[in-house]
Short mmCIF file of C-alpha atoms in Angstrom, two decimals:
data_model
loop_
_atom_site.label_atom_id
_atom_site.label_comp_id
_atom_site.label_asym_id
_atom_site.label_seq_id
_atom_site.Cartn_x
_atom_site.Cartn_y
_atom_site.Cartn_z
CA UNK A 1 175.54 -98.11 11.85
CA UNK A 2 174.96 -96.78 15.15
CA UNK A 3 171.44 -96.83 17.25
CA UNK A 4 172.54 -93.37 19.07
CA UNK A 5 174.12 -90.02 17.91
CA UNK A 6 175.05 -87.15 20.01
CA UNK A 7 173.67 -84.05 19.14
CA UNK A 8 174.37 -80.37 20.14
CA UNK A 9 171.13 -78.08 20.03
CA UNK A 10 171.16 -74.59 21.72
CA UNK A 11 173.75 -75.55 24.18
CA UNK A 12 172.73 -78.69 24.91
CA UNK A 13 173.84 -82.17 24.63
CA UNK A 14 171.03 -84.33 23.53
CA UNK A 15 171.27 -88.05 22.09
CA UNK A 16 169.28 -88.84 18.90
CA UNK A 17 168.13 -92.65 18.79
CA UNK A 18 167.24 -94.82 15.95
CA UNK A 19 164.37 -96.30 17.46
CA UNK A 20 162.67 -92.36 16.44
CA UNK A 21 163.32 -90.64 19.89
CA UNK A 22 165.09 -88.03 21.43
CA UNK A 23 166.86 -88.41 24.96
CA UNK A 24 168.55 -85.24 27.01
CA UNK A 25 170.42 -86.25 29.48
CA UNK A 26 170.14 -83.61 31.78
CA UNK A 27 166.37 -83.58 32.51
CA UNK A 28 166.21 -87.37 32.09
CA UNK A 29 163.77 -86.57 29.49
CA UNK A 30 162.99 -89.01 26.47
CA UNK A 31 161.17 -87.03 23.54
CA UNK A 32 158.91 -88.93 20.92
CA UNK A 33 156.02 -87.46 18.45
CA UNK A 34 153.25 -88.77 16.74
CA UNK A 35 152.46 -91.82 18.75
CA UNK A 36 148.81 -92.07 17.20
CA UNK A 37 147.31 -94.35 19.54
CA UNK A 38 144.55 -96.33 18.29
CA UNK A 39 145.32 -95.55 14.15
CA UNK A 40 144.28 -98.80 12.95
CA UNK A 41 141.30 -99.09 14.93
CA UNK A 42 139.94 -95.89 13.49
CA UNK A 43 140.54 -97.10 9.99
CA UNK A 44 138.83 -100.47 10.26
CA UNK A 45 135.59 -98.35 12.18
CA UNK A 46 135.91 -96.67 8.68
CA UNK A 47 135.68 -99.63 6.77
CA UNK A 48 139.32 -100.06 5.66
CA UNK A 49 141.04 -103.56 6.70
CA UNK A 50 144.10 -103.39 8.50
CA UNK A 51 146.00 -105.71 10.88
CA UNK A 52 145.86 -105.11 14.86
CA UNK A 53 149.11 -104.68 16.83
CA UNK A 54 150.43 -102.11 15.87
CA UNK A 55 149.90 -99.93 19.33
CA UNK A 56 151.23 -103.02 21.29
CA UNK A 57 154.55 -103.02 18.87
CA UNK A 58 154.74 -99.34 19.01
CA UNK A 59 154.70 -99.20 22.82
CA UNK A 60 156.70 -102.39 23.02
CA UNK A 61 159.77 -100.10 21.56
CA UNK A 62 158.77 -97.19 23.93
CA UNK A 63 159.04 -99.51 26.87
CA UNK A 64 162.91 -100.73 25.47
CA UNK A 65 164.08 -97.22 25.20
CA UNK A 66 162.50 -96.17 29.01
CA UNK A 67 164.06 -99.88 30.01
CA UNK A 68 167.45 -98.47 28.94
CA UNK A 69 167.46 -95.32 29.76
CA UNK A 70 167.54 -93.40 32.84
CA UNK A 71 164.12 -91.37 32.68
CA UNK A 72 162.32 -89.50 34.48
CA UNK A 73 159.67 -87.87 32.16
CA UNK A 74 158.37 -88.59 29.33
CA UNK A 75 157.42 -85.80 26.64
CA UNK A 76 155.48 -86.80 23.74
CA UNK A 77 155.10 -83.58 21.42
CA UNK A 78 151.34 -83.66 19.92
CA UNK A 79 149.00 -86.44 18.34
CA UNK A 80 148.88 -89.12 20.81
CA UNK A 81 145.76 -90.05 20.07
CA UNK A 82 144.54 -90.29 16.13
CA UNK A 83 140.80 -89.61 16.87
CA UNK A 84 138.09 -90.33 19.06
CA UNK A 85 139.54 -92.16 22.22
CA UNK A 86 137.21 -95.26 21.65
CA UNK A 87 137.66 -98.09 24.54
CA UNK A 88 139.54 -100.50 22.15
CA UNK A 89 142.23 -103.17 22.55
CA UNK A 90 144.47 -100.27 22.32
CA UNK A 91 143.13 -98.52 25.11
CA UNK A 92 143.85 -101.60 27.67
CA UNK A 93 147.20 -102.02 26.14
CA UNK A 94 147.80 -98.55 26.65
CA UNK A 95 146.56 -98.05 30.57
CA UNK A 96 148.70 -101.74 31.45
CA UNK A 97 151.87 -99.71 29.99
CA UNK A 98 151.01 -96.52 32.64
CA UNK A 99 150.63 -98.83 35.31
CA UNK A 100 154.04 -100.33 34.45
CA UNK A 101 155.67 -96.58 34.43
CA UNK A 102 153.17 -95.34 37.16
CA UNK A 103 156.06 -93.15 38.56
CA UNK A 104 157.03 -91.64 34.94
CA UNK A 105 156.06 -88.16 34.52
CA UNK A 106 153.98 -88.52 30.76
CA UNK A 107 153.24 -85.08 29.26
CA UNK A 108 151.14 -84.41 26.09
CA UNK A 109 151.58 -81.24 23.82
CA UNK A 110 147.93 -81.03 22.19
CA UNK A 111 147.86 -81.83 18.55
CA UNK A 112 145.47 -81.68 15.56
CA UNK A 113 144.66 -85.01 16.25
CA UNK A 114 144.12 -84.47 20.31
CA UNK A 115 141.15 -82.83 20.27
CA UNK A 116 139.59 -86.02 22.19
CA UNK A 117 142.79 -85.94 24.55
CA UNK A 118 140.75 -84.17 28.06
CA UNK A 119 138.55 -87.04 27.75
CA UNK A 120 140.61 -89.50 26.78
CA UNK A 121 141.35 -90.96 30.54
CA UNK A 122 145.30 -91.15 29.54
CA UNK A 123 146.42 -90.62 32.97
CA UNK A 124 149.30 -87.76 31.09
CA UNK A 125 149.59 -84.00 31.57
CA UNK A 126 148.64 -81.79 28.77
CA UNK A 127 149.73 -78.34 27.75
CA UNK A 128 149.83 -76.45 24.95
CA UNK A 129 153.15 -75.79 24.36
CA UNK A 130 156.19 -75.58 26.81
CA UNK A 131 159.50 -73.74 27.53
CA UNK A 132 162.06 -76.05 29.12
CA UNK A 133 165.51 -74.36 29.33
CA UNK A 134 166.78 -72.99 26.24
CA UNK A 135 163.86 -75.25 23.89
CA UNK A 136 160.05 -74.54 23.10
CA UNK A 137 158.54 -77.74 22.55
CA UNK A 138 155.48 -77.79 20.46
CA UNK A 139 153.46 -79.91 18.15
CA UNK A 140 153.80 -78.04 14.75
CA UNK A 141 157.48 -76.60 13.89
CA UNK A 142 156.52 -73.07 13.89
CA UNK A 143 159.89 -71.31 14.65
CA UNK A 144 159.73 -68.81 17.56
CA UNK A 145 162.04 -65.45 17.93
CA UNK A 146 163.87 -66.61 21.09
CA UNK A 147 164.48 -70.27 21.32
CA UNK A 148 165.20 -73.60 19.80
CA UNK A 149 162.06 -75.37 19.00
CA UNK A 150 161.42 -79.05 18.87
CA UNK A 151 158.47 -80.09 17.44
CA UNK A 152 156.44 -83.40 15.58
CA UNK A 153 153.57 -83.08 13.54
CA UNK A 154 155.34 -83.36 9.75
CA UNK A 155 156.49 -87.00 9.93
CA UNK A 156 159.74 -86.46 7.91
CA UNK A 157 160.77 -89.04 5.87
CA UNK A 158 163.75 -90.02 3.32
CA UNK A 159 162.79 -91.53 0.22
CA UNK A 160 166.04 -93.88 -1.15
CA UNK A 161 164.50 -95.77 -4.15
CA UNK A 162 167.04 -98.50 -4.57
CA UNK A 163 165.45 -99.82 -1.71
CA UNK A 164 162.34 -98.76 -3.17
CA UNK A 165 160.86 -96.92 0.12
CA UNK A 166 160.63 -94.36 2.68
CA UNK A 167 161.90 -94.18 5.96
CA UNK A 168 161.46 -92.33 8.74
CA UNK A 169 163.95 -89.00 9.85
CA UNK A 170 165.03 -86.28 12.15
CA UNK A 171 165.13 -83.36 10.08
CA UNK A 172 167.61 -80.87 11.63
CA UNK A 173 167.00 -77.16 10.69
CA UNK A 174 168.08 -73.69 12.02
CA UNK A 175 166.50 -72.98 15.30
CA UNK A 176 164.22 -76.08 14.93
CA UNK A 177 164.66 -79.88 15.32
CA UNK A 178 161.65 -81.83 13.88
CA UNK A 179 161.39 -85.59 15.08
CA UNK A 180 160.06 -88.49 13.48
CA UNK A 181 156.78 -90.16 13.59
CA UNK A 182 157.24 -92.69 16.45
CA UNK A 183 154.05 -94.46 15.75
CA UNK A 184 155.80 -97.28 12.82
CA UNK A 185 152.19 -97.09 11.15
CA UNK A 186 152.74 -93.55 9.36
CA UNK A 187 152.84 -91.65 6.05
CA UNK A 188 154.60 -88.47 5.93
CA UNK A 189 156.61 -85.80 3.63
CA UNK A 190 159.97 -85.97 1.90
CA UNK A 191 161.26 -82.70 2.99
CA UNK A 192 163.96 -80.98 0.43
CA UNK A 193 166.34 -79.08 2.99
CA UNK A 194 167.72 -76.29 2.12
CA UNK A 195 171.72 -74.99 2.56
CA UNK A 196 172.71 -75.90 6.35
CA UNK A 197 169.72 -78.37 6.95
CA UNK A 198 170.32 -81.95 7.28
CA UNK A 199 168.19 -85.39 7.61
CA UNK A 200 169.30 -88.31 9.79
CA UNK A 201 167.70 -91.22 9.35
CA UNK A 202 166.17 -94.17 10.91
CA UNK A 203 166.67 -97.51 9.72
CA UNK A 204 165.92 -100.75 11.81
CA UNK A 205 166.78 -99.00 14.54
CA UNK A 206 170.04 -97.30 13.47
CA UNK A 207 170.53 -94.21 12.33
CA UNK A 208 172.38 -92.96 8.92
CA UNK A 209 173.52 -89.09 8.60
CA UNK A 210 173.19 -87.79 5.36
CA UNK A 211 175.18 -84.93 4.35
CA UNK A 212 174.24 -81.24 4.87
CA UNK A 213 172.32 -79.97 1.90
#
């Protein structure tokens, strides 16, 4: 089982990797969604128990995949944040990593959960949405007319029950790649793709094509 695929999207040669990011080459660009800094501290503000770490493991795995490849930006398409941008454990964690990659370029498309992100102090550039080359990046996978979107926000996932659980996916359509979660602590949907579509997915760190539907 392999831990990188090449993949051709609208011309270009892009590298899928099993630790739920997306590296092109030619920009020196590494592509993740759905970080959701600071999850588990919103849910135990709400009352519901969970165990801490999770941002430090999550940006543990972002630093291996900067470590070992060559990059020179960093695009992270929509919900970086997962609500208010409360000065938490996370936060620290967070600004020691930008200090680390002080001379990475870190851009933010806005997502649903973002709307915190101008004050959040992140020390990223935020947009909207973005045309680079032939690709539209964006948060949600709304397709566009003209060219090849890549987008987060769904968190696909692959259920296989004789292992009796989900895992996270790329989920390949026409005209539109959708990338996994990166954040590890994540729900999401079991897409059912339709003729020509196909899921590849992620598991421990390698990556597992299933056929085309």
């Amino acid at each position: 089982m392999a831990d990188e695929l090449p993949l051709l999207r609208a011309g270009e040669s892009l590298i899928l990797l099993g630790a739920r990011a997306l590296y092109w080459p030619a920009r020196q660009a590494l592509l993740i969604a759905d970080l959701h800094l600071g999850k588990a501290d919103v849910f135990r503000r709400a009352g519901i128990a969970l165990p801490s770490g999770g941002t430090g493991e999550d940006l543990q795995r972002l630093q291996g995949l900067l470590d070992r490849h060559a990059c020179r930006e960093l695009w992270i398409l929509g919900d970086i944040l997962h609500g208010p941008a409360h000065r938490a454990a996370w936060y620290q964690q967070w600004l020691g990593w930008r200090e680390r990659n002080a001379a990475l370029d870190v851009h933010v498309l806005r997502g649903n959960h973002d709307r915190q992100l101008p004050h959040a102090q992140l020390q990223v550039q935020i947009h909207d949405e973005v045309r680079l080359g032939p690709f539209l990046l964006r948060h949600e996978p709304m397709p566009d007319a003209e060219l090849h979107v890549i987008a987060g926000h769904l968190h696909p996932q692959v259920a296989l029950p004789p292992l009796r659980r989900r895992f996270a996916a790329f989920w390949l359509r026409d005209r539109t790649t959708i990338l996994p979660a990166f954040s590890a602590f994540t729900a999401g949907i079991v897409p059912a793709p339709v003729p020509g579509e196909q899921m590849i997915v992620c598991v421990q760190g390698g990556l597992v094509e299933l056929p085309e539907a």
